[in-house]
Every structure is written in C-alpha cells, then in structure tokens.
C-alpha cells in the first residue's frame, strides 16, 4: 500500500530534477542564423552566438556584459572568437540546394544583442559573424540544420531585397528548416520592379509553420528549460488542489503573463533582463512563502498570482524578443509562443497531479507534500533572487 512516505519519495525524485544544476532563472540563449539576399545573386549570411552557448549547459551560464568584457585579456577574446567559429562550423549545417552542405567562413566580431553597438556597461556581449558571397548558378534554395549535438535552438530567418521574409523557423537539435526558394534571385538584374518583390511562400502555409515553430519554442521555455516558470506553476498547485481555485489561479497567471508578453513583444513595454530575472525569482520565493504562512485560497491570493504573472510575462518576452520576427508574422509568432507556454504549464500541472492525485487527505497532502516542497521552492527562489549580489 502506498504511504505518505512514498509520496515524499516521489516528490524528492521530482525535486531532484527541478533542483539539478540545470535549474536557472536565465533565459535560454538561441542562435539566430539570417540570410540576406538580393536579386542578382548577392547574399550575406549572419549568425549571432551568445558566449553562454560555449558552456556545456548554457541554461546555468550567465551572459557576458560589456563591463566584464572590458576586463578580458586579448588571448581570452581571441579564444572566444575561435570558439564561435568552431561552434558555427560544427553545429550549423548550412546547405545550398542542390549543391549540398557548404562551410561559410564567418568573420566574427563582438557586438551587442541583435548586432547593436555596446553602449551601456550592462549590455550583453554576443559574437556576430558575417559571410558575404554570390549565389552560385543553379542554386535553387538554402536551408539550415541544427546539428544533433547542439545544446540550444537555432532560429532561421531571411531577408529578400531588404524585406524580412514572413516565414521563420525555430529549430531544436537535429531539426532542419524549410528550404527558402532562391530561384528568382539570380535570374534578373537588381533593378526594376522584381528587385523589390518577395517570392511567394504558399499563402497561409507559412503562417501555420511559424505558429507551430514558435509553439514548440514556447513549450521548451517551460519544459524542460524554464524551471523558474515551472516552479511558479508548482507553487500555485501546492496551495490547493481543488479544481476551482486551481483553475482561477492558472487563468489569472495566464492572462497576466499574456498581457505583458504581448505589450513587450509589440514594443510599448520593456525592462532590463537582469532586473526581470531577479523579480521572477522573488515571485517564486514569495509565492512559496505564502503557501507556508497562509495555506488557504483567498481572493488576495488571486490578485497576488495575477501581479506576479505580469512579471513572468516580461521574462517570456525577453526570450521571444531575441528573434528578429518580421512584422507580417509577429502576431502569429506571439500566438504560437503563448500557446506553447500554456501547453508547458498544463504539462507541469498534469505531472504534479499524476504524482500526488492519489493522496485523498488534504491534511496529509499539506504535511507530506506541500510544506516540504514549498520550502524547497522558496529557498531556490530566494537563492536566485540574491545571486546577482555576488555574481
């Protein structure tokens, strides 16, 4: 017969996963790969790599700021440039069809995120690589595959004659992007009306592809990589397992983070990523603390979850904002990412219910599950919130 002690054992196994060295409040770095093509055959491929990608586990590494970069020795800077070139060669499989895989010779420099100049001391340093070429005769298209050994996602973006292509792919390790049609670009001189046209992409097909691609990315920012957001959802669950309070809290959290995610993605709202990470960690600690001090649902709890959800939305926005999403696709990408996040949250709740649903007594649940788990979650949130003070 299963006992509360075995429930505690199952919970400990779950928490071993949650509190493993991968546990982090840092957004996951992605590698944007962008192709810019002009009618007549000119092409420039760019790639941007956060130095965190060199770490065996990028989710636990911290970003390199301009202030820290200024203290690096010249040999260390050279090493970072060499690491970027090696990573691009090994982890990005770039193909021109029907020629097959090619090996661009990217020239890397240090820039800010998105290729922006490094102005403030807290600006994040990335390695921006660029390679210019001419599309060889007979090339019909190009695509990118994220190598299986890659430990971050790759974002496939394109620009044709100065206009962003509406279709964007987010590639998990081992996945290949769609093939961008290049047949029309080398067949005419770079002048006249054709120089400003973008080849058709199949009507609504690219919208469905972009929606699915960003939905997968949104799910990944909750499970398995978004342990900060997963812990918050677990904190909601641990207060009360009754369906109505649980539904109200999850709905309030979803509504709140959807609002700030949309506002931050569309432009009116922004906040420093480091501050957002610290605030998210604080919300985790405070929510867990309330589970211990006031282990009963109330309208105050609903307001608290909603206000904390607004902060989590800024965290999701920092992940989505790393993509150069074309204006024609930004709403689809936003919807897909949000759907993926919601699916990830549902998966967290389903796992929690699966592990503890058989415990009928709420008193036993509070004693053997909610209290120890909330304590551990609260300590983790507190650690994340205070960590910037000594790093």
Short mmCIF file of C-alpha atoms in Angstrom, two decimals:
data_model
loop_
_atom_site.label_atom_id
_atom_site.label_comp_id
_atom_site.label_asym_id
_atom_site.label_seq_id
_atom_site.Cartn_x
_atom_site.Cartn_y
_atom_site.Cartn_z
CA UNK A 1 0.00 0.00 0.00
CA UNK A 2 1.29 3.44 -0.89
CA UNK A 3 2.02 5.69 2.08
CA UNK A 4 2.73 9.39 2.56
CA UNK A 5 6.39 8.45 2.91
CA UNK A 6 6.40 7.05 -0.62
CA UNK A 7 4.66 10.23 -1.78
CA UNK A 8 7.53 12.17 -0.26
CA UNK A 9 9.97 9.89 -2.09
CA UNK A 10 8.27 10.57 -5.42
CA UNK A 11 8.30 14.28 -4.66
CA UNK A 12 12.01 14.16 -3.84
CA UNK A 13 12.71 12.46 -7.16
CA UNK A 14 10.81 15.22 -8.91
CA UNK A 15 12.63 17.90 -6.98
CA UNK A 16 15.98 16.28 -7.82
CA UNK A 17 15.14 17.04 -11.43
CA UNK A 18 13.88 20.51 -10.66
CA UNK A 19 16.82 21.47 -8.46
CA UNK A 20 19.51 19.87 -10.57
CA UNK A 21 22.43 22.03 -11.76
CA UNK A 22 20.28 22.91 -14.81
CA UNK A 23 17.94 24.89 -12.58
CA UNK A 24 18.22 28.52 -13.53
CA UNK A 25 16.34 31.76 -13.91
CA UNK A 26 18.27 32.79 -17.03
CA UNK A 27 16.53 32.92 -20.42
CA UNK A 28 17.72 30.27 -22.85
CA UNK A 29 20.15 31.57 -25.49
CA UNK A 30 19.23 30.86 -29.12
CA UNK A 31 21.42 31.13 -32.22
CA UNK A 32 19.84 33.32 -34.92
CA UNK A 33 21.00 32.47 -38.46
CA UNK A 34 19.92 35.01 -41.04
CA UNK A 35 20.22 35.13 -44.80
CA UNK A 36 20.01 38.44 -46.68
CA UNK A 37 19.61 38.02 -50.46
CA UNK A 38 19.45 40.49 -53.35
CA UNK A 39 18.15 39.97 -56.84
CA UNK A 40 21.22 39.39 -58.96
CA UNK A 41 22.78 36.84 -56.62
CA UNK A 42 24.38 38.79 -53.75
CA UNK A 43 24.00 37.09 -50.39
CA UNK A 44 25.11 37.74 -46.81
CA UNK A 45 24.73 35.14 -44.10
CA UNK A 46 24.95 36.23 -40.47
CA UNK A 47 25.00 34.32 -37.20
CA UNK A 48 24.95 35.62 -33.63
CA UNK A 49 26.25 33.50 -30.77
CA UNK A 50 25.96 34.28 -27.07
CA UNK A 51 29.16 33.11 -25.29
CA UNK A 52 26.87 31.14 -22.96
CA UNK A 53 26.46 28.69 -25.85
CA UNK A 54 30.07 27.57 -25.30
CA UNK A 55 29.17 26.29 -21.83
CA UNK A 56 28.26 22.58 -21.53
CA UNK A 57 24.96 23.75 -20.04
CA UNK A 58 24.03 27.21 -21.37
CA UNK A 59 20.99 27.41 -19.08
CA UNK A 60 23.20 27.69 -15.99
CA UNK A 61 25.77 30.07 -17.50
CA UNK A 62 25.46 33.83 -17.21
CA UNK A 63 25.75 36.31 -20.05
CA UNK A 64 28.92 38.28 -20.63
CA UNK A 65 28.33 42.00 -20.09
CA UNK A 66 30.28 44.89 -21.57
CA UNK A 67 31.71 45.64 -18.11
CA UNK A 68 33.05 42.09 -17.80
CA UNK A 69 34.21 42.05 -21.43
CA UNK A 70 36.41 45.08 -20.84
CA UNK A 71 38.39 43.13 -18.25
CA UNK A 72 39.17 40.19 -20.56
CA UNK A 73 42.70 39.69 -21.85
CA UNK A 74 43.41 39.73 -25.57
CA UNK A 75 44.14 35.96 -25.59
CA UNK A 76 40.77 35.32 -23.96
CA UNK A 77 38.97 37.47 -26.51
CA UNK A 78 40.76 35.63 -29.30
CA UNK A 79 39.70 32.34 -27.74
CA UNK A 80 36.04 33.42 -27.75
CA UNK A 81 36.26 34.36 -31.43
CA UNK A 82 37.79 30.96 -32.23
CA UNK A 83 35.09 29.21 -30.18
CA UNK A 84 32.40 30.98 -32.18
CA UNK A 85 33.93 29.91 -35.49
CA UNK A 86 34.21 26.32 -34.27
CA UNK A 87 30.64 26.22 -32.97
CA UNK A 88 29.27 27.61 -36.24
CA UNK A 89 31.21 25.01 -38.22
CA UNK A 90 30.21 22.03 -36.10
CA UNK A 91 26.66 22.84 -35.00
CA UNK A 92 25.20 24.64 -38.03
CA UNK A 93 24.73 22.55 -41.17
CA UNK A 94 24.14 25.12 -43.92
CA UNK A 95 23.13 23.83 -47.34
CA UNK A 96 22.68 25.38 -50.79
CA UNK A 97 20.41 23.13 -52.83
CA UNK A 98 21.17 21.09 -54.89
CA UNK A 99 24.87 21.53 -54.08
CA UNK A 100 24.52 20.27 -50.52
CA UNK A 101 26.31 21.42 -47.38
CA UNK A 102 28.64 24.42 -47.55
CA UNK A 103 31.02 25.87 -44.99
CA UNK A 104 30.72 29.68 -44.71
CA UNK A 105 33.83 31.42 -43.42
CA UNK A 106 32.16 33.68 -40.88
CA UNK A 107 34.17 36.69 -39.72
CA UNK A 108 33.24 37.25 -36.06
CA UNK A 109 33.25 40.48 -34.07
CA UNK A 110 31.97 41.46 -30.63
CA UNK A 111 28.65 43.32 -30.63
CA UNK A 112 25.58 43.78 -28.52
CA UNK A 113 22.43 41.67 -28.90
CA UNK A 114 20.93 41.89 -32.37
CA UNK A 115 24.20 43.31 -33.68
CA UNK A 116 23.65 46.57 -31.79
CA UNK A 117 26.66 48.57 -30.54
CA UNK A 118 27.84 48.04 -26.98
CA UNK A 119 26.92 51.24 -25.14
CA UNK A 120 25.99 50.50 -21.53
CA UNK A 121 28.06 48.51 -19.05
CA UNK A 122 25.19 46.04 -18.57
CA UNK A 123 24.76 45.40 -22.32
CA UNK A 124 25.11 41.70 -23.19
CA UNK A 125 28.05 40.84 -25.45
CA UNK A 126 27.49 38.44 -28.36
CA UNK A 127 29.70 37.26 -31.20
CA UNK A 128 28.30 38.39 -34.56
CA UNK A 129 29.56 36.53 -37.62
CA UNK A 130 29.09 37.59 -41.24
CA UNK A 131 29.89 35.97 -44.59
CA UNK A 132 29.20 37.53 -47.99
CA UNK A 133 29.02 35.54 -51.19
CA UNK A 134 27.30 35.25 -54.56
CA UNK A 135 24.67 32.58 -55.09
CA UNK A 136 26.24 30.02 -57.44
CA UNK A 137 24.49 29.34 -60.73
CA UNK A 138 21.94 26.56 -60.43
CA UNK A 139 21.23 27.04 -56.72
CA UNK A 140 17.51 26.72 -56.06
CA UNK A 141 17.34 27.35 -52.33
CA UNK A 142 19.06 27.18 -48.96
CA UNK A 143 18.32 25.74 -45.54
CA UNK A 144 19.90 25.21 -42.11
CA UNK A 145 20.00 22.16 -39.86
CA UNK A 146 20.74 22.35 -36.15
CA UNK A 147 23.23 19.54 -35.52
CA UNK A 148 22.10 16.86 -33.03
CA UNK A 149 24.91 17.77 -30.60
CA UNK A 150 23.72 21.38 -30.43
CA UNK A 151 22.51 22.32 -26.94
CA UNK A 152 20.44 25.40 -27.88
CA UNK A 153 17.83 26.23 -30.50
CA UNK A 154 18.63 27.76 -33.88
CA UNK A 155 16.43 30.45 -35.42
CA UNK A 156 16.24 30.50 -39.24
CA UNK A 157 15.43 33.99 -40.60
CA UNK A 158 15.67 35.61 -44.02
CA UNK A 159 15.56 38.93 -45.81
CA UNK A 160 14.98 39.38 -49.54
CA UNK A 161 15.80 42.68 -51.17
CA UNK A 162 15.68 44.42 -47.81
CA UNK A 163 12.32 42.98 -46.77
CA UNK A 164 12.04 40.37 -43.99
CA UNK A 165 10.67 37.06 -45.18
CA UNK A 166 7.47 36.25 -43.23
CA UNK A 167 8.36 32.63 -42.50
CA UNK A 168 10.60 31.91 -39.51
CA UNK A 169 11.73 28.52 -38.18
CA UNK A 170 12.87 27.71 -34.64
CA UNK A 171 14.94 24.54 -34.82
CA UNK A 172 15.59 22.12 -31.99
CA UNK A 173 18.78 20.00 -32.16
CA UNK A 174 18.57 17.63 -35.13
CA UNK A 175 15.85 19.61 -36.95
CA UNK A 176 16.18 21.13 -40.42
CA UNK A 177 14.49 24.33 -41.58
CA UNK A 178 12.31 24.74 -44.62
CA UNK A 179 14.19 25.46 -47.86
CA UNK A 180 13.95 29.10 -48.90
CA UNK A 181 13.35 29.42 -52.64
CA UNK A 182 16.20 31.36 -54.30
CA UNK A 183 15.48 30.56 -57.96
CA UNK A 184 14.09 34.01 -58.77
CA UNK A 185 17.00 35.98 -57.33
CA UNK A 186 19.81 35.17 -59.74
CA UNK A 187 17.73 35.32 -62.91
CA UNK A 188 17.30 39.08 -63.22
CA UNK A 189 19.46 42.20 -62.69
CA UNK A 190 18.99 44.06 -59.37
CA UNK A 191 16.75 46.75 -60.86
CA UNK A 192 13.14 47.22 -61.86
CA UNK A 193 10.02 46.01 -60.02
CA UNK A 194 11.38 42.48 -59.48
CA UNK A 195 14.18 43.82 -57.30
CA UNK A 196 11.66 44.72 -54.61
CA UNK A 197 9.47 41.65 -54.69
CA UNK A 198 9.47 38.76 -52.26
CA UNK A 199 8.82 35.30 -53.69
CA UNK A 200 5.50 33.77 -52.73
CA UNK A 201 5.61 31.46 -49.72
CA UNK A 202 2.50 29.41 -50.19
CA UNK A 203 -0.31 31.55 -48.73
CA UNK A 204 -1.32 30.54 -45.23
CA UNK A 205 1.18 27.67 -45.17
CA UNK A 206 3.97 29.81 -43.77
CA UNK A 207 1.66 31.07 -41.02
CA UNK A 208 0.92 27.54 -39.83
CA UNK A 209 4.62 26.69 -39.99
CA UNK A 210 5.60 29.78 -37.99
CA UNK A 211 2.81 29.13 -35.45
CA UNK A 212 3.98 25.55 -34.87
CA UNK A 213 7.64 26.52 -34.77
CA UNK A 214 7.13 29.14 -32.05
CA UNK A 215 4.70 26.91 -30.16
CA UNK A 216 7.48 24.34 -29.78
CA UNK A 217 9.84 27.07 -28.63
CA UNK A 218 7.30 28.37 -26.10
CA UNK A 219 6.80 24.88 -24.69
CA UNK A 220 10.57 24.49 -24.39
CA UNK A 221 10.75 27.70 -22.36
CA UNK A 222 8.65 25.95 -19.71
CA UNK A 223 9.70 22.31 -20.08
CA UNK A 224 12.43 21.31 -19.78
CA UNK A 225 14.38 24.58 -19.76
CA UNK A 226 12.10 27.08 -18.00
CA UNK A 227 12.47 25.74 -14.48
CA UNK A 228 11.80 29.15 -12.95
CA UNK A 229 8.34 29.31 -14.56
CA UNK A 230 7.72 25.62 -13.80
CA UNK A 231 8.46 26.20 -10.12
CA UNK A 232 5.97 29.07 -10.04
CA UNK A 233 3.24 26.85 -11.52
CA UNK A 234 4.10 24.17 -8.95
CA UNK A 235 3.81 26.82 -6.26
CA UNK A 236 0.27 27.56 -7.44
CA UNK A 237 -0.58 23.86 -7.37
CA UNK A 238 0.84 23.24 -3.90
CA UNK A 239 -1.52 25.69 -2.17
CA UNK A 240 -4.73 23.93 -3.08
CA UNK A 241 -5.63 21.06 -5.40
CA UNK A 242 -9.36 21.84 -5.63
CA UNK A 243 -10.23 22.41 -9.27
CA UNK A 244 -11.92 25.82 -8.92
CA UNK A 245 -9.13 27.65 -7.00
CA UNK A 246 -6.54 25.97 -9.21
CA UNK A 247 -8.36 26.98 -12.40
CA UNK A 248 -8.81 30.57 -11.20
CA UNK A 249 -5.14 30.94 -10.29
CA UNK A 250 -3.83 29.42 -13.52
CA UNK A 251 -6.25 31.58 -15.53
CA UNK A 252 -5.12 34.71 -13.70
CA UNK A 253 -1.47 33.81 -14.23
CA UNK A 254 -2.05 33.06 -17.93
CA UNK A 255 -3.98 36.29 -18.51
CA UNK A 256 -1.35 38.38 -16.75
CA UNK A 257 1.72 37.00 -18.49
CA UNK A 258 -0.11 37.07 -21.85
CA UNK A 259 -0.75 40.79 -21.42
CA UNK A 260 2.84 41.77 -20.65
CA UNK A 261 4.21 39.30 -23.21
CA UNK A 262 2.13 40.99 -25.90
CA UNK A 263 2.95 44.53 -24.76
CA UNK A 264 6.68 43.84 -24.54
CA UNK A 265 6.78 41.99 -27.87
CA UNK A 266 4.85 44.69 -29.73
CA UNK A 267 7.01 47.46 -28.32
CA UNK A 268 5.32 49.67 -25.69
CA UNK A 269 6.80 47.88 -22.66
CA UNK A 270 10.37 46.94 -21.77
CA UNK A 271 12.56 46.24 -18.76
CA UNK A 272 16.22 45.28 -18.17
CA UNK A 273 16.53 41.46 -18.47
CA UNK A 274 18.70 41.18 -15.35
CA UNK A 275 16.08 43.02 -13.28
CA UNK A 276 13.30 40.85 -14.71
CA UNK A 277 15.20 37.66 -13.82
CA UNK A 278 15.66 38.86 -10.24
CA UNK A 279 11.99 39.82 -9.92
CA UNK A 280 10.84 36.46 -11.29
CA UNK A 281 12.99 34.70 -8.72
CA UNK A 282 11.47 36.89 -6.00
CA UNK A 283 7.93 35.98 -7.10
CA UNK A 284 8.80 32.28 -6.77
CA UNK A 285 10.09 32.79 -3.24
CA UNK A 286 7.14 34.93 -2.15
CA UNK A 287 4.52 32.59 -3.58
CA UNK A 288 6.11 29.62 -1.82
CA UNK A 289 6.34 31.62 1.39
CA UNK A 290 2.62 32.35 1.27
CA UNK A 291 1.95 28.62 0.85
CA UNK A 292 3.63 28.16 4.23
CA UNK A 293 2.16 31.16 6.05
CA UNK A 294 -1.38 31.15 4.65
CA UNK A 295 -2.12 27.68 3.27
CA UNK A 296 -5.66 28.56 2.16
CA UNK A 297 -7.07 30.05 -1.02
CA UNK A 298 -8.46 33.61 -0.98
CA UNK A 299 -9.16 36.47 -3.37
CA UNK A 300 -5.92 38.03 -2.15
CA UNK A 301 -4.09 35.00 -3.49
CA UNK A 302 -5.69 35.52 -6.91
CA UNK A 303 -4.53 39.14 -7.01
CA UNK A 304 -1.03 38.08 -5.96
CA UNK A 305 -0.79 35.46 -8.71
CA UNK A 306 -2.02 37.95 -11.30
CA UNK A 307 0.51 40.61 -10.30
CA UNK A 308 3.33 38.07 -10.33
CA UNK A 309 2.16 36.84 -13.73
CA UNK A 310 2.75 40.31 -15.15
CA UNK A 311 6.42 39.95 -14.21
CA UNK A 312 6.70 36.47 -15.72
CA UNK A 313 5.32 37.83 -18.98
CA UNK A 314 8.34 40.13 -19.21
CA UNK A 315 10.56 37.06 -18.80
CA UNK A 316 8.84 35.28 -21.67
CA UNK A 317 9.12 38.46 -23.74
CA UNK A 318 12.88 38.55 -23.27
CA UNK A 319 13.05 35.09 -24.84
CA UNK A 320 10.73 35.97 -27.72
CA UNK A 321 12.38 39.35 -28.21
CA UNK A 322 15.66 37.67 -29.13
CA UNK A 323 14.12 36.80 -32.51
CA UNK A 324 14.03 39.21 -35.44
CA UNK A 325 10.42 38.44 -36.24
CA UNK A 326 9.04 40.05 -39.43
CA UNK A 327 6.12 42.42 -38.85
CA UNK A 328 3.88 40.24 -41.02
CA UNK A 329 4.49 37.27 -38.73
CA UNK A 330 4.84 38.81 -35.28
CA UNK A 331 1.23 38.17 -34.21
CA UNK A 332 1.38 34.56 -35.40
CA UNK A 333 4.72 34.05 -33.62
CA UNK A 334 3.33 35.64 -30.46
CA UNK A 335 0.24 33.42 -30.55
CA UNK A 336 2.29 30.29 -31.17
CA UNK A 337 4.77 31.07 -28.41
CA UNK A 338 1.95 31.78 -25.96
CA UNK A 339 0.15 28.53 -26.87
CA UNK A 340 3.38 26.63 -26.30
CA UNK A 341 3.84 28.26 -22.89
CA UNK A 342 0.29 27.31 -21.90
CA UNK A 343 0.85 23.72 -23.04
CA UNK A 344 4.01 23.61 -20.94
CA UNK A 345 2.14 24.86 -17.87
CA UNK A 346 -0.58 22.25 -18.36
CA UNK A 347 2.11 19.57 -18.60
CA UNK A 348 3.61 20.71 -15.28
CA UNK A 349 0.20 20.55 -13.59
CA UNK A 350 -0.54 17.16 -15.13
CA UNK A 351 2.72 15.76 -13.78
CA UNK A 352 2.03 17.18 -10.33
CA UNK A 353 -1.49 15.69 -10.31
CA UNK A 354 -0.16 12.35 -11.50
CA UNK A 355 2.33 12.15 -8.65
CA UNK A 356 0.02 13.33 -5.86
CA UNK A 357 -3.55 12.80 -7.07
CA UNK A 358 -3.95 9.56 -5.16
CA UNK A 359 -3.48 11.34 -1.80
CA UNK A 360 -7.10 11.99 -0.79
CA UNK A 361 -6.46 13.70 2.53
CA UNK A 362 -5.64 17.39 2.21
CA UNK A 363 -4.07 17.31 5.66
CA UNK A 364 -1.64 14.60 4.54
CA UNK A 365 -1.00 16.47 1.29
CA UNK A 366 -0.14 19.65 3.19
CA UNK A 367 2.11 17.81 5.65
CA UNK A 368 3.97 15.45 3.33
CA UNK A 369 3.96 17.31 0.03
CA UNK A 370 3.01 21.00 0.12
CA UNK A 371 5.08 22.08 3.14
CA UNK A 372 8.42 20.47 2.21
CA UNK A 373 8.05 21.26 -1.50
CA UNK A 374 7.08 24.89 -0.86
CA UNK A 375 10.06 25.24 1.47
CA UNK A 376 12.46 23.97 -1.18
CA UNK A 377 10.91 26.11 -3.90
CA UNK A 378 11.05 29.17 -1.67
CA UNK A 379 14.73 28.62 -0.86
CA UNK A 380 15.52 28.20 -4.55
CA UNK A 381 13.69 31.40 -5.47
CA UNK A 382 15.48 33.25 -2.69
CA UNK A 383 18.85 31.93 -3.90
CA UNK A 384 18.14 33.06 -7.47
CA UNK A 385 16.97 36.48 -6.29
CA UNK A 386 20.08 37.10 -4.19
CA UNK A 387 22.60 35.51 -6.54
CA UNK A 388 23.18 38.74 -8.56
CA UNK A 389 24.57 40.33 -5.38
CA UNK A 390 27.70 38.16 -5.53
CA UNK A 391 27.99 37.46 -9.29
#
